[in-house]
Short mmCIF file of C-alpha atoms in Angstrom, two decimals:
data_model
loop_
_atom_site.label_atom_id
_atom_site.label_comp_id
_atom_site.label_asym_id
_atom_site.label_seq_id
_atom_site.Cartn_x
_atom_site.Cartn_y
_atom_site.Cartn_z
CA LEU A 251 89.91 -41.39 -146.87
CA ALA A 252 88.51 -44.09 -149.19
CA ARG A 253 87.46 -41.66 -151.92
CA PRO A 254 90.86 -39.96 -152.36
CA ALA A 255 92.57 -43.36 -152.31
CA TRP A 256 90.25 -44.63 -155.05
CA LEU A 257 90.87 -41.51 -157.14
CA LEU A 258 94.62 -41.89 -156.70
CA HIS A 259 94.37 -45.49 -157.83
CA ARG A 260 92.44 -44.42 -160.92
CA PHE A 261 95.00 -41.74 -161.61
CA MET A 262 97.97 -44.13 -161.45
CA ALA A 263 96.22 -46.87 -163.45
CA GLY A 264 94.27 -44.64 -165.84
CA LYS A 265 93.72 -45.18 -169.56
CA LYS A 266 96.85 -46.58 -171.11
CA GLY A 267 98.44 -44.69 -173.98
CA THR A 268 101.54 -44.83 -176.10
CA ARG A 269 104.59 -42.64 -176.28
CA ALA A 270 107.73 -42.74 -178.34
CA VAL A 271 110.62 -44.42 -176.52
CA ALA A 272 114.19 -45.28 -177.32
CA PRO A 273 114.60 -48.32 -179.50
CA VAL A 274 115.24 -51.62 -177.73
CA GLN A 275 118.19 -53.71 -178.82
CA ASP A 276 118.11 -57.48 -178.47
CA VAL A 277 121.65 -58.76 -178.15
CA THR A 278 120.88 -62.28 -177.01
CA GLN A 279 121.85 -63.64 -180.46
CA GLN A 280 124.58 -62.10 -182.59
CA PRO A 281 124.45 -62.86 -186.34
CA PRO A 282 127.68 -63.63 -188.14
CA GLY A 283 127.65 -60.26 -189.84
CA GLY A 284 127.70 -58.33 -186.54
CA TRP A 285 125.18 -56.71 -184.26
CA PRO A 286 121.58 -56.60 -185.51
CA VAL A 287 120.25 -53.47 -187.14
CA VAL A 288 118.03 -51.66 -184.63
CA GLN A 289 114.69 -50.36 -185.87
CA ALA A 290 112.86 -47.44 -184.21
CA GLY A 291 109.67 -48.56 -182.52
CA THR A 292 107.19 -47.89 -179.75
CA GLN A 293 106.60 -49.36 -176.30
CA THR A 294 103.49 -49.47 -174.19
CA ALA A 295 103.70 -47.01 -171.27
CA GLY A 296 101.79 -47.42 -167.99
CA PHE A 297 101.87 -43.75 -166.98
CA PHE A 298 100.82 -40.57 -168.73
CA PHE A 299 99.83 -36.99 -167.91
CA SER A 300 96.26 -35.76 -168.25
CA TRP A 301 94.71 -32.46 -167.18
CA SER A 302 91.51 -34.21 -166.17
CA VAL A 303 93.41 -36.61 -163.93
CA ALA A 304 95.41 -33.74 -162.40
CA LEU A 305 92.12 -31.96 -161.65
CA ARG A 306 90.75 -35.07 -159.98
CA LEU A 307 93.90 -35.43 -157.86
CA SER A 308 93.69 -31.80 -156.75
CA LEU A 309 90.04 -32.31 -155.83
CA ALA A 310 91.00 -35.41 -153.80
CA LEU A 311 93.62 -33.45 -151.88
CA LEU A 312 91.11 -30.68 -151.14
CA LEU A 313 88.64 -33.27 -149.84
CA THR A 314 91.36 -34.85 -147.66
CA LEU A 315 92.66 -31.60 -146.19
CA PRO A 316 89.77 -31.00 -143.72
CA ILE A 317 90.18 -34.53 -142.43
CA LEU A 318 93.93 -33.95 -141.88
CA VAL A 319 93.21 -30.64 -140.13
CA LEU A 320 90.88 -32.47 -137.77
CA MET A 321 93.32 -35.34 -137.19
CA LEU A 322 96.46 -33.28 -136.52
CA PRO A 323 95.29 -31.90 -133.15
CA LEU A 324 94.32 -35.42 -132.12
CA LEU A 325 97.75 -36.72 -133.10
CA LEU A 326 99.39 -33.85 -131.25
CA ILE A 327 97.34 -34.55 -128.12
CA GLU A 328 98.22 -38.26 -128.31
CA THR A 329 101.92 -37.42 -128.70
CA LEU A 330 101.84 -35.07 -125.72
CA LEU A 331 100.02 -37.62 -123.60
CA LEU A 332 102.54 -40.30 -124.55
CA ALA A 333 105.45 -37.96 -123.74
CA ALA A 334 103.84 -37.07 -120.39
CA LEU A 335 103.39 -40.77 -119.59
CA ILE A 336 107.05 -41.47 -120.40
CA LEU A 337 108.21 -38.55 -118.26
CA MET A 338 105.98 -39.60 -115.35
CA THR A 339 107.33 -43.15 -115.57
CA LEU A 340 110.91 -41.85 -115.70
CA LYS A 341 110.27 -39.55 -112.75
CA SER A 342 108.75 -42.37 -110.73
CA TYR A 343 111.76 -44.57 -111.49
CA LEU A 344 114.35 -41.87 -110.70
CA ASN A 345 112.59 -41.09 -107.43
CA SER A 346 112.80 -44.74 -106.38
CA PHE A 347 116.57 -44.72 -105.61
CA LEU A 348 119.25 -42.33 -104.30
CA LEU A 349 116.58 -40.37 -102.48
CA GLU A 350 119.07 -37.73 -101.32
CA SER A 351 120.39 -37.00 -104.85
CA ASP A 352 119.08 -34.92 -107.74
CA TRP A 353 118.20 -36.08 -111.24
CA TYR A 354 121.59 -35.18 -112.70
CA THR A 355 123.39 -37.50 -110.29
CA LYS A 356 120.92 -40.32 -110.89
CA ILE A 357 120.99 -40.09 -114.69
CA LEU A 358 124.79 -39.91 -114.68
CA LEU A 359 125.00 -43.00 -112.47
CA LEU A 360 122.66 -44.93 -114.79
CA SER A 361 124.70 -43.82 -117.82
CA TYR A 362 127.90 -44.91 -116.12
CA LYS A 363 126.42 -48.31 -115.31
CA LYS A 364 125.41 -48.80 -118.92
CA ILE A 365 128.95 -48.00 -120.08
CA LEU A 366 130.54 -50.08 -117.34
CA PHE A 367 128.55 -53.27 -117.90
CA SER A 368 128.48 -53.08 -121.71
CA HIS A 369 132.20 -52.34 -121.99
CA SER A 370 134.40 -54.80 -123.85
CA ARG A 371 138.15 -54.91 -123.39
CA PRO A 372 139.82 -53.39 -126.48
CA THR A 373 142.62 -55.21 -128.26
CA ALA A 374 145.13 -54.04 -130.83
CA ARG A 375 143.88 -56.57 -133.39
CA SER A 376 140.24 -55.46 -133.18
CA HIS A 377 140.37 -51.78 -132.08
CA MET A 378 143.67 -50.37 -133.41
CA LEU A 379 143.81 -51.31 -137.07
CA VAL A 380 146.36 -49.27 -138.99
CA GLU A 381 144.00 -48.78 -141.93
CA HIS A 382 141.58 -46.99 -139.59
CA LEU A 383 144.03 -44.26 -138.62
CA ALA A 384 142.38 -40.98 -139.57
CA PRO A 385 144.08 -38.60 -142.01
CA LYS A 386 145.72 -35.48 -140.62
CA ARG A 387 143.28 -32.57 -140.64
CA PRO A 388 141.87 -29.84 -138.37
CA LEU A 389 139.67 -31.32 -135.66
CA LEU A 390 136.25 -30.16 -134.49
CA THR A 391 136.72 -28.80 -130.97
CA ASN A 392 134.87 -27.14 -128.09
CA TYR A 393 136.37 -24.77 -125.54
CA ILE A 394 136.14 -25.77 -121.89
CA ALA A 395 133.75 -23.73 -119.78
CA TYR A 396 136.26 -21.88 -117.62
CA ALA A 397 138.95 -19.24 -118.03
CA LEU A 398 141.49 -21.19 -120.07
CA ASN A 399 142.34 -21.26 -123.75
CA ILE A 400 141.81 -25.02 -124.05
CA ARG A 401 140.04 -26.60 -127.02
CA VAL A 402 138.98 -30.23 -126.62
CA PRO A 403 138.26 -32.33 -129.75
CA LEU A 404 134.77 -33.78 -130.00
CA LYS A 405 134.34 -37.48 -129.33
CA SER A 406 133.41 -37.92 -132.99
CA GLU A 407 137.03 -37.09 -133.91
CA GLU A 408 138.33 -40.25 -132.22
CA ASP A 409 140.98 -42.24 -134.09
CA PHE A 410 140.60 -45.85 -135.31
CA THR A 411 136.91 -45.42 -136.17
CA GLY A 412 137.17 -45.62 -139.95
CA ALA A 413 136.19 -42.95 -142.47
CA ARG A 414 132.50 -43.93 -142.71
CA ALA A 415 131.98 -44.07 -138.93
CA ALA A 416 133.82 -40.78 -138.43
CA THR A 417 131.66 -39.03 -141.05
CA ALA A 418 128.46 -40.39 -139.50
CA ALA A 419 129.58 -39.36 -136.01
CA ARG A 420 129.94 -35.73 -137.10
CA GLY A 421 126.19 -35.45 -137.63
CA PHE A 422 123.52 -34.77 -135.02
CA SER A 423 123.38 -37.24 -132.16
CA LEU A 424 120.62 -37.26 -129.54
CA SER A 425 122.85 -38.97 -126.97
CA ARG A 426 125.54 -36.36 -127.52
CA TRP A 427 123.01 -33.52 -127.17
CA ILE A 428 121.84 -34.99 -123.86
CA GLU A 429 125.42 -35.32 -122.62
CA GLU A 430 126.24 -31.75 -123.61
CA ASN A 431 123.21 -30.35 -121.75
CA LEU A 432 122.75 -32.73 -118.83
CA HIS A 433 124.68 -30.46 -116.44
CA LYS A 434 121.99 -27.78 -116.89
CA LEU A 435 119.57 -29.77 -114.74
CA PRO A 436 118.86 -28.14 -111.33
CA MET A 437 121.44 -28.83 -108.64
CA SER A 438 120.36 -29.72 -105.12
CA VAL A 439 122.63 -29.32 -102.08
CA SER A 440 122.14 -31.10 -98.78
CA SER A 441 123.65 -29.71 -95.58
CA GLU A 442 123.01 -32.91 -93.64
CA ARG A 443 126.09 -34.24 -91.85
CA PHE A 444 127.11 -37.82 -91.15
CA LYS A 445 126.14 -38.98 -87.70
CA ALA A 446 128.68 -39.99 -85.09
CA GLY A 447 129.97 -43.46 -85.89
CA GLU A 448 128.44 -43.51 -89.37
CA ASP A 449 130.74 -44.89 -92.07
CA PRO A 450 130.77 -42.52 -95.10
CA VAL A 451 132.42 -45.11 -97.35
CA ARG A 452 129.79 -47.74 -96.60
CA TYR A 453 127.10 -45.10 -97.13
CA VAL A 454 128.36 -44.42 -100.67
CA MET A 455 128.95 -48.08 -101.48
CA GLU A 456 125.40 -49.04 -100.53
CA ARG A 457 123.89 -46.36 -102.78
CA ILE A 458 126.12 -46.81 -105.82
CA GLY A 459 125.93 -50.58 -105.53
CA ASP A 460 127.46 -52.72 -108.26
CA ALA A 461 129.04 -49.69 -109.96
CA TYR A 462 131.38 -49.09 -107.00
CA PRO A 463 134.93 -49.87 -108.20
CA THR A 464 136.74 -52.93 -106.92
CA VAL A 465 138.98 -52.06 -103.96
CA THR A 466 142.48 -53.33 -104.76
CA THR A 467 144.47 -51.49 -102.09
CA VAL A 468 143.32 -51.56 -98.49
CA TYR A 469 144.85 -49.07 -96.05
CA ARG A 470 144.82 -50.41 -92.51
CA GLU A 471 144.27 -46.92 -91.17
CA LYS A 472 143.98 -43.49 -92.80
CA LEU A 473 143.69 -40.99 -89.95
CA THR A 474 146.89 -41.28 -87.91
CA ASP A 475 149.95 -39.04 -88.18
CA GLU A 476 151.90 -41.95 -89.69
CA ALA A 477 149.24 -42.28 -92.39
CA LEU A 478 149.72 -38.61 -93.24
CA THR A 479 153.46 -39.17 -93.71
CA GLN A 480 152.66 -42.15 -95.95
CA LEU A 481 150.26 -40.00 -97.99
CA CYS A 482 152.74 -37.17 -98.54
CA PHE A 483 155.97 -39.13 -99.08
CA PHE A 484 154.71 -42.20 -100.93
CA GLY A 485 151.15 -41.43 -102.00
CA LEU A 486 148.97 -38.67 -103.38
CA GLY A 487 151.25 -35.82 -102.28
CA ALA A 488 154.67 -37.29 -103.10
CA HIS A 489 155.10 -35.22 -106.27
CA ARG A 490 154.29 -32.02 -104.30
CA LEU A 491 156.88 -32.54 -101.55
CA TYR A 492 159.60 -29.86 -101.39
CA ARG A 493 161.89 -28.25 -98.86
CA ALA A 494 160.21 -25.57 -96.80
CA ARG A 495 162.73 -22.91 -97.88
CA THR A 496 162.09 -22.02 -101.51
CA LEU A 497 164.71 -21.31 -104.15
CA SER A 498 165.27 -17.73 -105.27
CA SER A 499 167.70 -18.42 -108.16
CA PRO A 500 168.74 -21.43 -110.28
CA THR A 501 172.23 -21.42 -108.69
CA GLU A 502 171.03 -21.45 -105.07
CA VAL A 503 171.30 -24.69 -103.06
CA VAL A 504 168.76 -25.68 -100.39
CA ASP A 505 169.90 -28.98 -98.89
CA SER A 506 168.42 -28.88 -95.38
CA GLY A 507 165.28 -27.96 -93.49
CA ASP A 508 161.80 -29.40 -93.10
CA PHE A 509 159.82 -30.85 -95.96
CA VAL A 510 156.45 -29.33 -96.83
CA VAL A 511 153.37 -30.04 -98.97
CA ARG A 512 151.53 -26.78 -99.67
CA THR A 513 147.82 -26.21 -100.31
CA ASN A 514 147.32 -22.77 -98.70
CA PHE A 515 147.00 -21.06 -102.09
CA LEU A 516 143.48 -22.55 -102.22
CA ALA A 517 142.40 -20.72 -99.06
CA ASP A 518 141.14 -17.52 -100.73
CA LEU A 519 138.98 -19.29 -103.33
CA PRO A 520 135.29 -18.81 -102.39
CA VAL A 521 133.32 -21.89 -101.31
CA ARG A 522 129.61 -22.63 -101.09
CA GLU A 523 127.64 -21.63 -98.02
CA GLY A 524 127.93 -24.08 -95.15
CA LEU A 525 131.27 -25.51 -96.35
CA ASP A 526 134.72 -24.81 -94.92
CA SER A 527 137.54 -23.25 -96.91
CA TYR A 528 140.44 -25.23 -98.32
CA GLY A 529 144.06 -24.86 -97.30
CA GLY A 530 146.90 -26.05 -95.09
CA ASP A 531 150.67 -26.45 -95.45
CA ALA A 532 151.91 -29.68 -93.81
CA TYR A 533 155.50 -29.61 -92.47
CA PHE A 534 157.53 -32.79 -91.90
CA ASP A 535 160.78 -33.34 -90.01
CA GLU A 536 163.75 -33.63 -92.38
CA THR A 537 165.17 -36.75 -90.69
CA THR A 538 162.22 -38.66 -89.21
CA TRP A 539 159.63 -37.48 -91.79
CA ARG A 540 157.07 -37.23 -89.00
CA ILE A 541 154.46 -34.50 -89.24
CA LYS A 542 155.45 -31.48 -87.14
CA LYS A 543 152.72 -28.96 -87.82
CA ILE A 544 150.05 -27.75 -90.22
CA VAL A 545 149.89 -24.04 -90.93
CA ARG A 546 146.41 -23.14 -92.10
CA LYS A 547 145.75 -19.88 -93.91
CA LEU A 548 142.32 -18.40 -93.32
CA PRO A 549 140.32 -16.71 -96.11
CA ARG A 550 140.98 -12.96 -96.36
CA GLN A 551 138.22 -10.78 -94.97
CA GLN A 552 139.98 -7.69 -96.35
CA PRO A 553 142.58 -7.50 -99.16
CA TRP A 554 145.26 -6.26 -96.76
CA GLU A 555 144.59 -8.92 -94.11
CA SER A 556 146.25 -12.33 -93.99
CA GLU A 557 145.86 -14.65 -91.02
CA GLU A 558 147.50 -18.02 -90.45
CA LEU A 559 146.94 -20.48 -87.60
CA THR A 560 149.48 -23.16 -86.62
CA TYR A 561 148.32 -26.55 -85.36
CA ARG A 562 150.51 -29.28 -83.86
CA PRO A 563 149.95 -32.93 -82.89
CA GLY A 564 147.89 -33.09 -79.72
CA ASP A 565 146.02 -29.81 -80.25
CA PRO A 566 142.23 -30.04 -79.74
CA GLU A 567 141.49 -29.39 -83.43
CA TRP A 568 144.40 -31.47 -84.77
CA GLU A 569 142.28 -34.27 -86.27
CA TYR A 570 139.95 -31.81 -87.99
CA VAL A 571 142.84 -29.77 -89.42
CA LYS A 572 144.38 -32.97 -90.82
CA PHE A 573 141.02 -33.71 -92.42
CA VAL A 574 140.98 -30.24 -94.01
CA PHE A 575 144.53 -30.74 -95.31
CA ARG A 576 143.76 -34.18 -96.78
CA SER A 577 140.62 -32.82 -98.46
CA SER A 578 142.60 -29.85 -99.83
CA LEU A 579 145.38 -32.09 -101.16
CA PHE A 580 142.92 -34.44 -102.81
CA SER A 581 141.02 -31.56 -104.46
CA LEU A 582 144.26 -29.89 -105.58
CA VAL A 583 145.72 -33.03 -107.14
CA THR A 584 142.40 -33.99 -108.75
CA LEU A 585 141.68 -30.59 -110.29
CA VAL A 586 145.13 -29.18 -111.06
CA ASP A 587 147.53 -32.09 -111.46
CA HIS A 588 145.22 -34.68 -112.96
CA LEU A 589 142.27 -33.04 -114.71
CA PHE A 590 144.11 -29.92 -115.88
CA ALA A 591 147.76 -30.93 -116.33
CA VAL A 592 147.43 -34.56 -117.45
CA HIS A 593 144.17 -34.50 -119.42
CA MET A 594 143.40 -30.96 -120.57
CA GLN A 595 146.97 -29.77 -121.08
CA VAL A 596 149.58 -32.41 -121.92
CA GLY A 597 147.34 -35.21 -123.23
CA ASN A 598 145.06 -32.83 -125.11
CA ALA A 599 147.92 -30.81 -126.61
CA CYS A 600 149.72 -33.93 -127.78
CA VAL A 601 146.68 -35.45 -129.48
CA LEU A 602 145.78 -32.13 -131.16
CA ALA A 603 149.32 -31.74 -132.52
CA SER A 604 149.71 -35.32 -133.74
CA ARG A 605 146.28 -35.66 -135.33
CA GLN A 606 146.52 -32.33 -137.18
CA TYR A 607 150.12 -32.48 -138.44
CA LEU A 608 151.28 -36.12 -138.55
CA GLY A 609 149.86 -38.25 -141.35
CA PRO A 610 148.66 -41.82 -140.71
CA ASP A 611 151.79 -43.24 -142.38
CA HIS A 612 154.21 -41.15 -140.33
CA PRO A 613 156.31 -43.26 -137.91
CA VAL A 614 155.87 -40.84 -135.01
CA ARG A 615 152.09 -40.82 -135.48
CA ARG A 616 151.99 -44.61 -135.50
CA PHE A 617 154.24 -44.76 -132.45
CA LEU A 618 152.01 -42.36 -130.49
CA ALA A 619 148.67 -43.86 -131.60
CA PRO A 620 148.47 -46.72 -129.04
CA PHE A 621 149.36 -44.34 -126.20
CA GLN A 622 146.69 -41.87 -127.32
CA PHE A 623 144.00 -44.52 -127.72
CA LYS A 624 140.63 -43.03 -126.61
CA THR A 625 142.32 -39.85 -125.31
CA ILE A 626 139.86 -37.72 -127.29
CA SER A 627 136.84 -39.63 -125.94
CA VAL A 628 138.07 -39.47 -122.35
CA ASN A 629 138.85 -35.74 -122.53
CA ASP A 630 135.55 -34.89 -124.22
CA ASN A 631 133.74 -36.87 -121.56
CA ALA A 632 135.72 -35.01 -118.87
CA ARG A 633 134.81 -31.66 -120.45
CA ASN A 634 131.10 -32.53 -120.26
CA ASN A 635 130.92 -34.36 -116.95
CA LEU A 636 133.85 -33.09 -114.86
CA ILE A 637 134.44 -29.49 -116.01
CA ASN A 638 131.12 -27.98 -117.13
CA PRO A 639 129.36 -25.86 -114.47
CA GLN A 640 127.21 -27.97 -112.15
CA SER A 641 128.64 -31.18 -113.60
CA MET A 642 130.10 -33.90 -111.40
CA GLY A 643 133.44 -32.11 -110.92
CA PRO A 644 132.12 -28.82 -109.51
CA ARG A 645 129.57 -30.76 -107.44
CA ASN A 646 132.36 -32.68 -105.72
CA PHE A 647 134.43 -29.59 -104.89
CA ALA A 648 133.43 -27.06 -102.24
CA PHE A 649 134.03 -24.09 -104.56
CA THR A 650 131.31 -21.77 -105.76
CA ASP A 651 131.05 -21.41 -109.53
CA LYS A 652 133.28 -18.32 -109.26
CA GLY A 653 135.70 -20.23 -107.06
CA THR A 654 135.92 -23.02 -109.64
CA ASP A 655 136.54 -20.44 -112.37
CA LEU A 656 139.36 -18.89 -110.34
CA ALA A 657 140.85 -22.31 -109.58
CA TRP A 658 141.03 -23.13 -113.29
CA SER A 659 142.47 -19.71 -114.14
CA VAL A 660 145.50 -20.21 -111.85
CA ALA A 661 145.93 -23.96 -112.40
CA SER A 662 149.02 -23.60 -114.58
CA GLU A 663 150.79 -21.50 -111.94
CA TYR A 664 150.52 -24.32 -109.39
CA THR A 665 151.26 -27.29 -111.63
CA PRO A 666 154.31 -29.23 -110.35
CA SER A 667 157.07 -30.90 -112.41
CA GLY A 668 158.82 -27.73 -113.55
CA ALA A 669 156.15 -25.08 -113.94
CA GLU A 670 156.56 -23.95 -110.34
CA LEU A 671 160.17 -22.88 -111.08
CA ARG A 672 159.37 -20.27 -113.72
CA ALA A 673 160.05 -17.34 -111.38
CA VAL A 674 163.33 -18.94 -110.27
CA PHE A 675 164.79 -18.89 -113.79
CA GLY A 676 163.64 -15.39 -114.72
CA ASP A 677 164.94 -14.52 -118.20
CA ASP A 678 166.71 -17.86 -118.70
CA GLN A 679 163.78 -19.30 -120.62
CA ALA A 680 165.74 -22.02 -122.42
CA SER A 681 166.87 -23.65 -119.16
CA TYR A 682 163.37 -23.36 -117.75
CA LEU A 683 161.84 -24.93 -120.85
CA ARG A 684 164.28 -27.84 -120.62
CA LEU A 685 163.11 -28.60 -117.07
CA VAL A 686 159.48 -28.50 -118.16
CA LEU A 687 160.01 -30.94 -121.03
CA ASP A 688 162.78 -33.13 -119.55
CA TYR A 689 161.65 -34.79 -116.34
CA GLY A 690 165.08 -36.30 -115.79
CA ALA A 691 166.69 -32.85 -115.78
CA TYR A 692 163.95 -31.63 -113.43
CA VAL A 693 164.58 -34.41 -110.89
CA GLU A 694 168.32 -33.84 -111.01
CA PHE A 695 167.78 -30.11 -110.46
CA LEU A 696 165.56 -30.80 -107.42
CA LYS A 697 168.18 -33.15 -106.00
CA LYS A 698 171.11 -30.78 -106.55
CA HIS A 699 169.51 -27.44 -105.73
CA GLY A 700 166.27 -28.22 -103.90
CA GLY A 701 167.43 -30.91 -101.49
CA VAL A 702 164.67 -33.32 -102.61
CA ASP A 703 165.93 -36.89 -103.00
CA THR A 704 162.98 -39.02 -101.94
CA PRO A 705 162.15 -42.61 -102.92
CA TYR A 706 159.35 -41.28 -105.11
CA ARG A 707 161.71 -39.05 -107.11
CA ARG A 708 164.28 -41.82 -107.52
CA GLN A 709 161.71 -44.35 -108.70
CA THR A 710 159.99 -41.96 -111.13
CA LEU A 711 163.42 -41.06 -112.55
CA GLN A 712 164.02 -44.75 -113.25
CA LEU A 713 160.66 -44.96 -115.01
CA TRP A 714 161.42 -41.81 -117.03
CA ASN A 715 164.76 -43.23 -118.22
CA ILE A 716 163.09 -46.49 -119.27
CA MET A 717 160.55 -44.56 -121.33
CA LYS A 718 163.20 -42.25 -122.79
CA ASN A 719 165.34 -45.21 -123.93
CA PHE A 720 162.25 -46.83 -125.45
CA VAL A 721 161.43 -43.69 -127.46
CA ASN A 722 165.04 -43.18 -128.56
CA SER A 723 165.31 -46.81 -129.69
CA PHE A 724 162.23 -46.43 -131.85
CA LEU A 725 163.20 -43.08 -133.36
CA SER A 726 166.70 -44.31 -134.22
CA GLN A 727 165.15 -46.84 -136.62
CA TYR A 728 163.85 -43.97 -138.77
CA TYR A 729 166.12 -41.06 -137.86
CA PRO A 730 169.76 -42.08 -137.24
CA THR A 731 170.60 -38.58 -136.00
CA ALA A 732 168.76 -35.78 -134.20
CA GLU A 733 169.46 -33.52 -137.17
CA GLU A 734 167.51 -35.81 -139.50
CA LEU A 735 164.60 -35.81 -137.08
CA ALA A 736 164.67 -32.01 -136.92
CA ARG A 737 164.58 -31.78 -140.72
CA ASP A 738 161.28 -33.69 -140.90
CA SER A 739 158.70 -30.98 -141.69
CA GLU A 740 155.81 -32.91 -140.13
CA VAL A 741 157.75 -33.42 -136.90
CA ARG A 742 158.60 -29.72 -136.80
CA CYS A 743 154.92 -28.80 -137.18
CA PHE A 744 154.02 -31.34 -134.49
CA VAL A 745 156.57 -29.97 -131.99
CA TYR A 746 155.72 -26.35 -132.71
CA THR A 747 151.97 -27.00 -132.29
CA LEU A 748 152.56 -28.99 -129.10
CA LEU A 749 154.57 -26.11 -127.59
CA HIS A 750 152.02 -23.59 -128.82
CA GLU A 751 149.16 -25.46 -127.11
CA LEU A 752 151.18 -25.60 -123.88
CA ALA A 753 152.29 -21.97 -124.08
CA PHE A 754 148.90 -20.43 -124.68
CA THR A 755 146.81 -22.53 -122.33
CA THR A 756 146.56 -19.41 -120.15
CA THR A 757 147.35 -15.75 -120.63
CA ASN A 758 150.68 -15.98 -118.81
CA GLY A 759 151.57 -19.34 -120.35
CA LEU A 760 153.16 -22.50 -119.00
CA VAL A 761 156.22 -22.36 -121.24
CA PRO A 762 157.95 -19.43 -122.98
CA ASP A 763 157.14 -18.33 -126.51
CA PRO A 764 157.68 -21.53 -128.55
CA ALA A 765 158.86 -19.57 -131.58
CA GLU A 766 162.07 -18.76 -129.71
CA ASN A 767 162.74 -22.32 -128.59
CA VAL A 768 161.72 -24.68 -131.39
#
């Protein structure tokens, strides 16, 4: 390599020559009569073109080429050996903990720990600067993996990042590529059961270690019949508690009868081999609220067959059937009510509509911005790590991949808070839409017609009214009347887009055609 380097040096520092250049003007001293007269001249140049030098450079490259050809395989071999060493080290490390888990679970846990322990608490002064609100524009989105028309904005579209950071984030990112493809790693399934007396919670806590969340609420017991009443009237199932007799029309009144929390519509969804099916409708006494029975639907063996088994307190399989019901309720609320309805539907639709049609100076956009802080990042993370096939979500549910697909496809039909009453209202779409969008009207309808007046409903109605008064107080500062608000073109586009995203989440739609109800 010394010879070509020497030739290149000779080429760059070869015989100096002269060439005509633009005249140089010295303006350090200005005579009284004005700027000095500039005379054309020449300057010494340190670079020139010569055919002989070009020939020497070409010869140097030809001499160097064989050496490069010999070195490239060596460099390639070294690179491959280094990559193999890194992979072997990574494999050895990943195999040193969580021995029962696969690589996906281990890498995800390490990633979560990094986020958890490097996280800083955001503040309005440092993380929500008004000048960093992004302009309104179409957002880059990805569809979720399953049978729904849901587009989730990419994490790079997050608000409050500033124009330069947002532009840089739209480019290729290795960490993002890994996150998008991590779920494609092989999935391992263990059929090993917990031993008698073994504590599953302690088992998980010992393996997750310092990433296990702080326990702030301690339940004295979780398995008794009284605990099941607590769960369904005041806990995870309170928003799914109805009278056992269903309404058939919006004028009908059902003010008596047992209460029920239903999960039997999950029974026909296929589950992985070795796992039991979901399902179970829990019935509670209308006066004492004590559990009376659980009716469990069994998976259909034939399309025309439907079998249900009734279990009561004291039956030999009572404790196991309660376990199945609790697991079904938890999976239903996690997948349908939380992941689908809260994140992928309402939160996602609202952020899409506001970011695309409300400018950064619009009062409604500024009002919504703190409540939508990091919504895009959270939903994009959920799409990758809770929704994608073989990601953490499907791994935690018993469904097969087809079962998960079917569960997502019918999620909107079993979403509470109004959507379950669509068949009751029939052609009266305006009244139905009002219940979907006005929680206060929905609670009052349940109380008057459905016989549901529980502490949960009364307390959530109080919270709704507080929020509604807060929103109205803010809007009245900019729009003294509802008519003025309706005349705002950006608000109209926002509302129409919001309803459109809700209506066309699925083929049958959560709400009626928004064009008829804007």
